[in-house]
Amino acid sequence: MGKPMQVAMNWASSWKETLLSLLEDLPPTLCPYIASISIDGTSATTMIIDSTTGEPLCKPFLYNESCPDALPFVTSIAPENHTVCAGSSTLSKLVSWWNSHNSDKGNAILMHQSDWLLWLLHGKLGVSDYNNALKVGYDPETESYPSWLVSQPFSYLLPTVKPPGTPIESIKEDMRKQFGFPKDCVVCTGTTDSIAAFLAAGATLPGKAVTSLGSTLAIKLLSTYRIEDSRFGVYSHRLDDKWLVGGASNTGGAVLRQIFTDDQLELLSQQINPLVASTLDYYPLPANGERFPIADPNMQPRLHPRPENDVHYLHGILESIARIEAKAFGLLKELGATEVEEVYTAGGGAKNEAWRKIRERVLGIPVRRAEHTEAAYGAALLALKGACQ
Ligand code: ADP
C-alpha cells in the first residue's frame, strides 16, 4: 500500500466524516420529524467501490481530474461528440481505472460521490440517479445504458439508475438510532451540485432560467425539448418530463475582478443609470478563447476604448455582458430549446441591482435575484419529492 492508497482513503473518509458531523449538528428536536434525505455531489466525481464491503478500491477520481489515456478508447466506442468524450468524464475515469488494474476487479462497482454518501445512510450499493449518470453514458431519454456501453467488459460496474429524488430504501437502523430519525425516514437518490443549485432557485416551468454570475456566466434553462451541441458545450440534463439545458460563457465576474475591486464595483454600480443604454460595445473575457454563445478558442477579449469615467466604463462592460447573455439565450432558442421567459440570478453578481435592471432591459424579460441558491436547498427539495411519492 503506497501513498496513493493513503490519499484515497483520506478523501472518502473526509467526505464520510463531514456527512456524519453535519447530521450530528442537526437540532435534536427536529430529527424525529425528518421524513426523507437526499444529497447532491460534484458531477463526475467517481469512486470504484468494493461491492462486498462498500469501501473504495482506489482513490476517488475528482471532478476535474482528466484521464487522457482513456480518451482514444472512449471516443472509439461512443457516438461522435457525446458528453462522455472528454478526459474528465466519468466514463474516461472508469476506462482508465479498468486499464490500469489487473486484479480484484470482479467485485468492483462504480458510484458517484453522492451515491456513496447516500449508501452510507441506506446500505444498498450500486444505485445512482440519471443526472450523475449522464457523464458515464446513461441515456436519460430511453432510461437505459446504450448498447455500445452495455457491450463493454466493464459494464457490470455500472450502477442502477433512477430519477433524482426517488426513494431508495429506509434509513439504516444504526444511522436512524444514532441521529434519532423516525422509523419511516427514507433515503432518496440525489443529483449533481449544479443541478441542485438550479432546483434551489425554484424555476419549475419551461422557459424559466437561472443565470449564475460568478467567475463565469453560466446559463441553465428549463426546456420542453432536449438539445445538444458540443461545439458550444451545450447539453441537456433530464428533469422529470423536462430538460435542463446548460451552457457557460467565459465572460463574467472574473473579468470584472481584473479591473475593479468588489468595493469599487458596488460604488460605481450605484452611479450607473440602468435605464439608459450604453453605447460602448465590448466582449469581456479574462483570457483568449470563448465557447458559448460564440465557439472560438482564439477569440480575443475586447475591452477598449476605455472611457475616462469609470462609471461609464463599468456600465459598458455590464451592458456588454448582458448582451452576451441575451445572445446565449437566443442561441439556445435557435438550437431548439424553449424560449426563455424569466431569469433568476445566482452568484456574486446577483446582488448588483443596476446590473439586474440593465439585463432586464437588454433581455426584455423579468430578471430576479433567486431567493435560494444553495445546492443543499435543492437537494432538500428532492428529498421532499421523494417523501411525497
Ligand atoms: P465563483 O463561485 O464562480 O468564484 P461567486 O459566485 O463567488 O463566483 O462570485 C464572484 C464574482 O462576483 C467575482 O468574480 C466578482 O467580480 C463578482 N462580483 C462581486 N461583487 C459584485 C458586484 N457588486 N457586481 C457585480 N459583480 C460582482
Tab-separated table of C-alpha atoms and ligand atoms in Angstrom:
chain	number	residue	atom	x	y	z
A	1	MET	CA	0.000	0.000	0.000
A	2	GLY	CA	1.784	3.092	-1.222
A	3	LYS	CA	0.999	6.746	-0.849
A	4	PRO	CA	-1.849	6.926	-3.386
A	5	MET	CA	-3.932	4.498	-1.333
A	6	GLN	CA	-3.313	6.678	1.728
A	7	VAL	CA	-4.634	9.734	-0.116
A	8	ALA	CA	-7.553	7.666	-1.435
A	9	MET	CA	-8.760	6.712	1.966
A	10	ASN	CA	-8.412	10.290	3.168
A	11	TRP	CA	-10.754	11.768	0.538
A	12	ALA	CA	-13.517	9.241	1.043
A	13	SER	CA	-13.221	9.215	4.807
A	14	SER	CA	-13.218	13.005	4.997
A	15	TRP	CA	-16.466	13.091	2.986
A	16	LYS	CA	-17.921	10.488	5.320
A	17	GLU	CA	-16.807	12.383	8.427
A	18	THR	CA	-18.271	15.608	7.049
A	19	LEU	CA	-21.620	13.941	6.382
A	20	LEU	CA	-21.739	12.474	9.876
A	21	SER	CA	-20.766	15.742	11.530
A	22	LEU	CA	-23.458	17.594	9.541
A	23	LEU	CA	-26.047	15.086	10.740
A	24	GLU	CA	-24.651	15.477	14.269
A	25	ASP	CA	-25.247	19.234	14.019
A	26	LEU	CA	-28.973	18.859	13.290
A	27	PRO	CA	-31.037	20.201	16.190
A	28	PRO	CA	-32.142	17.074	18.137
A	29	THR	CA	-35.671	18.443	18.432
A	30	LEU	CA	-36.024	18.370	14.606
A	31	CYS	CA	-34.543	14.892	13.977
A	32	PRO	CA	-37.759	12.942	14.799
A	33	TYR	CA	-39.534	14.883	12.006
A	34	ILE	CA	-37.057	14.216	9.197
A	35	ALA	CA	-39.103	12.250	6.657
A	36	SER	CA	-36.516	11.920	3.890
A	37	ILE	CA	-32.927	12.713	2.967
A	38	SER	CA	-31.155	13.396	-0.328
A	39	ILE	CA	-27.613	14.544	-1.205
A	40	ASP	CA	-26.057	16.368	-4.161
A	41	GLY	CA	-22.448	15.734	-5.176
A	42	THR	CA	-19.876	17.082	-7.574
A	43	SER	CA	-20.585	15.897	-11.097
A	44	ALA	CA	-18.131	13.279	-12.448
A	45	THR	CA	-16.504	12.682	-9.067
A	46	THR	CA	-16.098	8.952	-9.468
A	47	MET	CA	-15.494	6.156	-6.974
A	48	ILE	CA	-14.655	2.499	-7.617
A	49	ILE	CA	-16.084	0.557	-4.697
A	50	ASP	CA	-15.717	-2.998	-3.393
A	51	SER	CA	-19.267	-4.382	-3.518
A	52	THR	CA	-18.596	-6.732	-0.604
A	53	THR	CA	-17.536	-4.003	1.830
A	54	GLY	CA	-18.592	-0.665	0.311
A	55	GLU	CA	-15.022	0.583	0.727
A	56	PRO	CA	-13.153	2.392	-2.092
A	57	LEU	CA	-10.819	0.171	-4.139
A	58	CYS	CA	-8.744	3.154	-5.255
A	59	LYS	CA	-8.573	6.873	-4.718
A	60	PRO	CA	-11.703	8.741	-5.861
A	61	PHE	CA	-11.316	10.435	-9.252
A	62	LEU	CA	-12.112	14.080	-8.577
A	63	TYR	CA	-14.465	16.042	-10.866
A	64	ASN	CA	-11.713	17.950	-12.678
A	65	GLU	CA	-9.217	15.113	-12.966
A	66	SER	CA	-8.506	14.216	-16.551
A	67	CYS	CA	-7.726	10.745	-17.888
A	68	PRO	CA	-6.392	11.453	-21.395
A	69	ASP	CA	-5.067	7.855	-21.526
A	70	ALA	CA	-8.687	6.626	-21.775
A	71	LEU	CA	-9.891	9.157	-24.343
A	72	PRO	CA	-8.882	7.354	-27.569
A	73	PHE	CA	-10.798	4.268	-26.448
A	74	VAL	CA	-13.826	6.233	-25.191
A	75	THR	CA	-14.105	8.208	-28.433
A	76	SER	CA	-13.807	4.949	-30.402
A	77	ILE	CA	-16.879	3.387	-28.707
A	78	ALA	CA	-19.120	6.428	-28.094
A	79	PRO	CA	-21.093	8.355	-30.737
A	80	GLU	CA	-19.325	11.436	-32.070
A	81	ASN	CA	-19.380	14.462	-29.732
A	82	HIS	CA	-21.098	12.508	-26.929
A	83	THR	CA	-20.816	14.028	-23.420
A	84	VAL	CA	-18.546	11.142	-22.374
A	85	CYS	CA	-15.932	12.189	-24.973
A	86	ALA	CA	-13.907	14.265	-22.502
A	87	GLY	CA	-10.885	13.241	-20.450
A	88	SER	CA	-12.717	14.256	-17.266
A	89	SER	CA	-15.951	12.338	-17.976
A	90	THR	CA	-16.944	9.560	-15.593
A	91	LEU	CA	-16.579	7.040	-18.423
A	92	SER	CA	-12.978	8.108	-19.140
A	93	LYS	CA	-12.225	7.664	-15.425
A	94	LEU	CA	-13.811	4.212	-15.405
A	95	VAL	CA	-11.898	3.109	-18.512
A	96	SER	CA	-8.637	4.488	-17.125
A	97	TRP	CA	-9.138	2.505	-13.898
A	98	TRP	CA	-10.156	-0.618	-15.817
A	99	ASN	CA	-7.000	-0.485	-17.977
A	100	SER	CA	-4.616	0.130	-15.101
A	101	HIS	CA	-5.894	-2.550	-12.692
A	102	ASN	CA	-5.280	-6.177	-13.421
A	103	SER	CA	-6.658	-7.939	-10.358
A	104	ASP	CA	-9.528	-7.583	-7.850
A	105	LYS	CA	-11.935	-6.287	-10.463
A	106	GLY	CA	-14.690	-8.866	-10.001
A	107	ASN	CA	-16.322	-7.190	-7.011
A	108	ALA	CA	-15.876	-3.632	-8.242
A	109	ILE	CA	-18.788	-1.245	-8.792
A	110	LEU	CA	-18.871	2.374	-9.865
A	111	MET	CA	-20.512	5.017	-7.706
A	112	HIS	CA	-20.566	8.788	-7.794
A	113	GLN	CA	-19.736	10.853	-4.741
A	114	SER	CA	-23.367	11.407	-3.729
A	115	ASP	CA	-24.324	7.752	-4.441
A	116	TRP	CA	-21.670	6.596	-1.995
A	117	LEU	CA	-22.616	9.083	0.711
A	118	LEU	CA	-26.270	8.103	0.345
A	119	TRP	CA	-25.218	4.432	0.573
A	120	LEU	CA	-23.722	5.140	3.990
A	121	LEU	CA	-27.267	6.043	5.052
A	122	HIS	CA	-29.349	3.353	3.273
A	123	GLY	CA	-26.910	0.458	2.755
A	124	LYS	CA	-27.921	-0.589	-0.797
A	125	LEU	CA	-24.879	-0.491	-3.086
A	126	GLY	CA	-24.844	0.476	-6.756
A	127	VAL	CA	-27.749	2.954	-7.002
A	128	SER	CA	-27.423	6.285	-8.802
A	129	ASP	CA	-29.577	8.975	-10.452
A	130	TYR	CA	-29.801	9.956	-14.098
A	131	ASN	CA	-28.169	13.373	-13.584
A	132	ASN	CA	-24.995	11.931	-12.094
A	133	ALA	CA	-25.023	9.004	-14.551
A	134	LEU	CA	-25.131	11.218	-17.698
A	135	LYS	CA	-21.338	11.523	-17.869
A	136	VAL	CA	-20.826	7.774	-17.683
A	137	GLY	CA	-23.026	7.396	-20.775
A	138	TYR	CA	-26.511	6.686	-19.375
A	139	ASP	CA	-29.284	7.835	-21.704
A	140	PRO	CA	-31.962	9.577	-19.615
A	141	GLU	CA	-34.357	9.695	-22.569
A	142	THR	CA	-34.567	5.923	-23.043
A	143	GLU	CA	-33.806	5.368	-19.349
A	144	SER	CA	-31.138	2.804	-20.160
A	145	TYR	CA	-27.440	2.390	-20.891
A	146	PRO	CA	-26.821	2.394	-24.669
A	147	SER	CA	-25.772	-0.849	-26.346
A	148	TRP	CA	-22.269	0.479	-27.181
A	149	LEU	CA	-21.718	0.768	-23.418
A	150	VAL	CA	-23.501	-2.400	-22.267
A	151	SER	CA	-21.352	-4.463	-24.652
A	152	GLN	CA	-18.130	-3.425	-22.875
A	153	PRO	CA	-16.452	-5.885	-20.470
A	154	PHE	CA	-16.585	-3.312	-17.653
A	155	SER	CA	-20.337	-2.671	-17.962
A	156	TYR	CA	-21.057	-4.814	-14.885
A	157	LEU	CA	-19.621	-1.970	-12.780
A	158	LEU	CA	-22.350	0.473	-13.871
A	159	PRO	CA	-24.907	1.457	-11.228
A	160	THR	CA	-28.682	1.050	-11.396
A	161	VAL	CA	-30.176	4.432	-12.299
A	162	LYS	CA	-33.362	6.102	-11.004
A	163	PRO	CA	-34.814	9.607	-11.367
A	164	PRO	CA	-33.389	12.104	-8.851
A	165	GLY	CA	-35.491	12.234	-5.685
A	166	THR	CA	-36.653	8.596	-5.855
A	167	PRO	CA	-36.890	6.749	-2.525
A	168	ILE	CA	-34.170	4.054	-2.424
A	169	GLU	CA	-34.600	2.485	0.992
A	170	SER	CA	-35.430	3.332	4.601
A	171	ILE	CA	-32.515	4.729	6.542
A	172	LYS	CA	-30.291	2.041	8.127
A	173	GLU	CA	-31.264	1.160	11.672
A	174	ASP	CA	-27.880	2.093	13.184
A	175	MET	CA	-27.964	5.515	11.498
A	176	ARG	CA	-31.585	6.014	12.453
A	177	LYS	CA	-30.845	5.324	16.109
A	178	GLN	CA	-27.609	7.324	16.163
A	179	PHE	CA	-29.328	10.503	14.960
A	180	GLY	CA	-32.857	9.970	16.236
A	181	PHE	CA	-34.601	9.880	12.829
A	182	PRO	CA	-38.113	8.405	12.602
A	183	LYS	CA	-38.665	4.754	11.566
A	184	ASP	CA	-40.152	5.642	8.163
A	185	CYS	CA	-37.383	8.093	7.170
A	186	VAL	CA	-36.403	7.304	3.554
A	187	VAL	CA	-33.168	7.982	1.686
A	188	CYS	CA	-33.695	9.247	-1.896
A	189	THR	CA	-31.487	9.450	-4.986
A	190	GLY	CA	-29.597	12.722	-5.363
A	191	THR	CA	-28.270	14.846	-8.208
A	192	THR	CA	-25.224	16.929	-9.156
A	193	ASP	CA	-24.232	20.146	-7.341
A	194	SER	CA	-25.102	22.477	-10.182
A	195	ILE	CA	-28.496	20.890	-10.836
A	196	ALA	CA	-29.271	21.072	-7.110
A	197	ALA	CA	-28.365	24.780	-7.212
A	198	PHE	CA	-30.744	25.235	-10.150
A	199	LEU	CA	-33.537	23.427	-8.286
A	200	ALA	CA	-32.887	25.666	-5.261
A	201	ALA	CA	-33.787	28.758	-7.304
A	202	GLY	CA	-37.290	27.353	-7.736
A	203	ALA	CA	-37.520	27.556	-11.537
A	204	THR	CA	-40.014	24.784	-12.245
A	205	LEU	CA	-41.680	25.697	-15.561
A	206	PRO	CA	-40.320	25.537	-19.144
A	207	GLY	CA	-38.948	28.951	-20.119
A	208	LYS	CA	-37.639	29.715	-16.619
A	209	ALA	CA	-33.862	30.049	-16.396
A	210	VAL	CA	-31.128	30.609	-13.859
A	211	THR	CA	-28.082	32.679	-14.804
A	212	SER	CA	-25.141	32.275	-12.487
A	213	LEU	CA	-22.994	35.421	-12.460
A	214	GLY	CA	-19.921	34.030	-10.739
A	215	SER	CA	-16.399	33.994	-12.156
A	216	THR	CA	-18.025	32.907	-15.424
A	217	LEU	CA	-21.521	33.372	-16.823
A	218	ALA	CA	-23.384	30.054	-16.698
A	219	ILE	CA	-26.911	29.635	-18.001
A	220	LYS	CA	-29.408	26.911	-17.220
A	221	LEU	CA	-32.797	26.920	-18.932
A	222	LEU	CA	-35.719	24.596	-18.296
A	223	SER	CA	-36.901	23.394	-21.698
A	224	THR	CA	-39.551	21.083	-23.086
A	225	TYR	CA	-37.026	19.958	-25.693
A	226	ARG	CA	-33.635	18.295	-25.351
A	227	ILE	CA	-30.791	19.983	-27.208
A	228	GLU	CA	-27.101	19.150	-27.549
A	229	ASP	CA	-24.314	20.911	-29.427
A	230	SER	CA	-20.783	20.036	-28.450
A	231	ARG	CA	-19.357	22.961	-30.458
A	232	PHE	CA	-20.820	25.299	-27.848
A	233	GLY	CA	-20.543	22.882	-24.911
A	234	VAL	CA	-24.356	22.830	-24.743
A	235	TYR	CA	-26.098	19.731	-23.395
A	236	SER	CA	-29.276	18.769	-21.568
A	237	HIS	CA	-29.921	17.010	-18.301
A	238	ARG	CA	-33.269	15.358	-17.753
A	239	LEU	CA	-35.541	16.717	-15.013
A	240	ASP	CA	-38.675	14.547	-14.886
A	241	ASP	CA	-40.569	15.342	-18.124
A	242	LYS	CA	-38.424	18.384	-18.963
A	243	TRP	CA	-34.832	19.123	-19.927
A	244	LEU	CA	-32.341	21.333	-18.182
A	245	VAL	CA	-30.283	22.921	-20.934
A	246	GLY	CA	-26.962	24.453	-19.986
A	247	GLY	CA	-24.102	26.441	-21.430
A	248	ALA	CA	-21.304	28.558	-19.979
A	249	SER	CA	-19.513	31.623	-21.343
A	250	ASN	CA	-16.027	32.628	-20.219
A	251	THR	CA	-17.227	36.168	-19.616
A	252	GLY	CA	-18.414	37.052	-16.116
A	253	GLY	CA	-17.136	38.235	-12.757
A	254	ALA	CA	-13.517	37.158	-13.275
A	255	VAL	CA	-13.094	39.955	-15.870
A	256	LEU	CA	-14.690	42.494	-13.533
A	257	ARG	CA	-12.231	41.464	-10.819
A	258	GLN	CA	-9.281	42.012	-13.192
A	259	ILE	CA	-10.332	45.675	-13.499
A	260	PHE	CA	-12.177	46.638	-10.300
A	261	THR	CA	-12.254	45.608	-6.639
A	262	ASP	CA	-15.584	44.357	-5.270
A	263	ASP	CA	-15.932	47.643	-3.321
A	264	GLN	CA	-15.382	49.681	-6.496
A	265	LEU	CA	-17.928	47.522	-8.298
A	266	GLU	CA	-20.516	48.324	-5.685
A	267	LEU	CA	-19.777	52.065	-5.544
A	268	LEU	CA	-19.538	52.586	-9.308
A	269	SER	CA	-22.660	50.499	-9.968
A	270	GLN	CA	-24.708	52.768	-7.703
A	271	GLN	CA	-23.884	55.660	-10.026
A	272	ILE	CA	-24.979	53.885	-13.232
A	273	ASN	CA	-28.333	54.813	-14.759
A	274	PRO	CA	-29.512	51.354	-15.843
A	275	LEU	CA	-32.429	52.720	-17.848
A	276	VAL	CA	-30.096	54.340	-20.383
A	277	ALA	CA	-28.312	52.098	-22.911
A	278	SER	CA	-24.514	52.288	-23.021
A	279	THR	CA	-23.088	52.755	-26.499
A	280	LEU	CA	-19.822	51.021	-25.548
A	281	ASP	CA	-19.524	47.622	-27.180
A	282	TYR	CA	-17.129	45.145	-25.551
A	283	TYR	CA	-16.616	41.394	-25.354
A	284	PRO	CA	-15.133	40.991	-21.857
A	285	LEU	CA	-13.055	37.805	-21.449
A	286	PRO	CA	-10.412	37.077	-18.804
A	287	ALA	CA	-8.158	35.474	-21.454
A	288	ASN	CA	-8.281	34.468	-25.130
A	289	GLY	CA	-10.973	31.980	-26.057
A	290	GLU	CA	-14.745	31.623	-25.890
A	291	ARG	CA	-17.063	28.650	-26.275
A	292	PHE	CA	-20.640	29.821	-25.727
A	293	PRO	CA	-22.512	31.618	-27.289
A	294	ILE	CA	-19.591	32.020	-29.744
A	295	ALA	CA	-17.417	28.964	-30.301
A	296	ASP	CA	-13.951	30.423	-30.958
A	297	PRO	CA	-10.964	29.123	-28.972
A	298	ASN	CA	-8.863	32.060	-30.207
A	299	MET	CA	-11.355	34.864	-29.568
A	300	GLN	CA	-9.636	37.963	-28.157
A	301	PRO	CA	-11.108	39.936	-25.240
A	302	ARG	CA	-12.476	43.330	-26.369
A	303	LEU	CA	-12.390	45.949	-23.590
A	304	HIS	CA	-11.391	49.092	-25.470
A	305	PRO	CA	-11.782	52.034	-25.892
A	306	ARG	CA	-11.750	52.707	-22.130
A	307	PRO	CA	-13.553	55.997	-21.320
A	308	GLU	CA	-12.025	58.266	-18.687
A	309	ASN	CA	-15.055	57.938	-16.484
A	310	ASP	CA	-15.064	54.572	-14.655
A	311	VAL	CA	-18.841	54.660	-14.180
A	312	HIS	CA	-19.236	54.764	-17.971
A	313	TYR	CA	-16.621	52.027	-18.367
A	314	LEU	CA	-18.338	49.670	-15.916
A	315	HIS	CA	-21.722	50.488	-17.471
A	316	GLY	CA	-20.336	49.474	-20.873
A	317	ILE	CA	-18.895	46.234	-19.518
A	318	LEU	CA	-22.069	45.230	-17.633
A	319	GLU	CA	-24.205	46.080	-20.660
A	320	SER	CA	-21.888	44.063	-22.936
A	321	ILE	CA	-22.088	41.028	-20.633
A	322	ALA	CA	-25.893	41.416	-20.665
A	323	ARG	CA	-25.779	41.354	-24.484
A	324	ILE	CA	-23.717	38.145	-24.356
A	325	GLU	CA	-26.353	36.667	-22.005
A	326	ALA	CA	-29.100	37.673	-24.461
A	327	LYS	CA	-27.139	36.129	-27.341
A	328	ALA	CA	-26.736	32.955	-25.280
A	329	PHE	CA	-30.488	32.619	-24.727
A	330	GLY	CA	-31.001	33.403	-28.423
A	331	LEU	CA	-28.629	30.592	-29.393
A	332	LEU	CA	-30.393	28.087	-27.118
A	333	LYS	CA	-33.660	29.005	-28.854
A	334	GLU	CA	-32.030	28.606	-32.286
A	335	LEU	CA	-30.794	25.173	-31.240
A	336	GLY	CA	-34.371	24.216	-30.417
A	337	ALA	CA	-34.848	24.922	-26.707
A	338	THR	CA	-37.959	26.522	-25.215
A	339	GLU	CA	-37.793	30.345	-25.391
A	340	VAL	CA	-36.716	31.982	-22.134
A	341	GLU	CA	-39.461	33.882	-20.268
A	342	GLU	CA	-37.957	34.755	-16.915
A	343	VAL	CA	-34.475	34.668	-15.409
A	344	TYR	CA	-33.442	34.104	-11.792
A	345	THR	CA	-29.922	35.155	-10.886
A	346	ALA	CA	-27.379	33.455	-8.626
A	347	GLY	CA	-23.675	34.056	-7.857
A	348	GLY	CA	-21.630	37.089	-6.794
A	349	GLY	CA	-23.109	39.368	-9.478
A	350	ALA	CA	-26.696	38.705	-8.359
A	351	LYS	CA	-26.541	41.412	-5.709
A	352	ASN	CA	-25.880	44.145	-8.295
A	353	GLU	CA	-29.232	45.923	-8.692
A	354	ALA	CA	-28.068	48.198	-11.538
A	355	TRP	CA	-26.885	45.167	-13.493
A	356	ARG	CA	-30.206	43.400	-12.879
A	357	LYS	CA	-32.065	46.374	-14.380
A	358	ILE	CA	-29.655	46.579	-17.337
A	359	ARG	CA	-30.190	42.861	-18.007
A	360	GLU	CA	-33.950	43.250	-17.732
A	361	ARG	CA	-33.838	45.970	-20.404
A	362	VAL	CA	-31.421	44.096	-22.700
A	363	LEU	CA	-33.133	40.685	-22.330
A	364	GLY	CA	-36.626	42.177	-22.453
A	365	ILE	CA	-37.976	39.801	-19.794
A	366	PRO	CA	-38.238	39.854	-15.968
A	367	VAL	CA	-34.914	39.250	-14.191
A	368	ARG	CA	-34.990	38.462	-10.462
A	369	ARG	CA	-32.499	37.582	-7.814
A	370	ALA	CA	-33.023	33.949	-6.772
A	371	GLU	CA	-34.220	33.669	-3.182
A	372	HIS	CA	-32.379	30.389	-2.612
A	373	THR	CA	-29.154	29.460	-4.365
A	374	GLU	CA	-27.591	26.884	-2.022
A	375	ALA	CA	-27.302	23.451	-3.657
A	376	ALA	CA	-28.246	21.877	-0.303
A	377	TYR	CA	-31.644	23.573	-0.554
A	378	GLY	CA	-32.164	21.928	-3.956
A	379	ALA	CA	-31.219	18.515	-2.511
A	380	ALA	CA	-33.776	19.105	0.253
A	381	LEU	CA	-36.418	19.760	-2.434
A	382	LEU	CA	-35.529	16.389	-3.996
A	383	ALA	CA	-35.923	14.743	-0.588
A	384	LEU	CA	-39.340	16.394	-0.321
A	385	LYS	CA	-40.258	14.992	-3.737
A	386	GLY	CA	-39.197	11.526	-2.555
A	387	ALA	CA	-41.222	11.841	0.640
A	388	CYS	CA	-44.349	12.655	-1.373
A	389	GLN	CA	-44.093	9.529	-3.575
B	1	ADP	P1	-17.398	31.797	-8.144
B	1	ADP	O1	-18.106	30.922	-7.156
B	1	ADP	O2	-17.618	31.449	-9.578
B	1	ADP	O3	-15.956	32.066	-7.829
B	1	ADP	P2	-19.041	33.915	-6.975
B	1	ADP	O4	-20.441	33.464	-7.204
B	1	ADP	O5	-18.483	33.842	-5.598
B	1	ADP	O6	-18.055	33.261	-8.035
B	1	ADP	O7	-18.957	35.437	-7.470
B	1	ADP	C1	-17.721	36.111	-7.512
B	1	ADP	C2	-17.761	37.124	-8.629
B	1	ADP	O8	-18.759	38.090	-8.337
B	1	ADP	C3	-16.452	37.861	-8.760
B	1	ADP	O9	-15.797	37.471	-9.937
B	1	ADP	C4	-16.833	39.352	-8.763
B	1	ADP	O10	-16.282	40.036	-9.866
B	1	ADP	C5	-18.342	39.338	-8.850
B	1	ADP	N1	-18.914	40.408	-8.038
B	1	ADP	C6	-18.711	40.671	-6.737
B	1	ADP	N2	-19.394	41.774	-6.359
B	1	ADP	C7	-20.044	42.226	-7.466
B	1	ADP	C8	-20.909	43.322	-7.744
B	1	ADP	N3	-21.281	44.197	-6.799
B	1	ADP	N4	-21.363	43.446	-9.009
B	1	ADP	C9	-21.019	42.591	-9.969
B	1	ADP	N5	-20.224	41.536	-9.770
B	1	ADP	C10	-19.733	41.353	-8.535
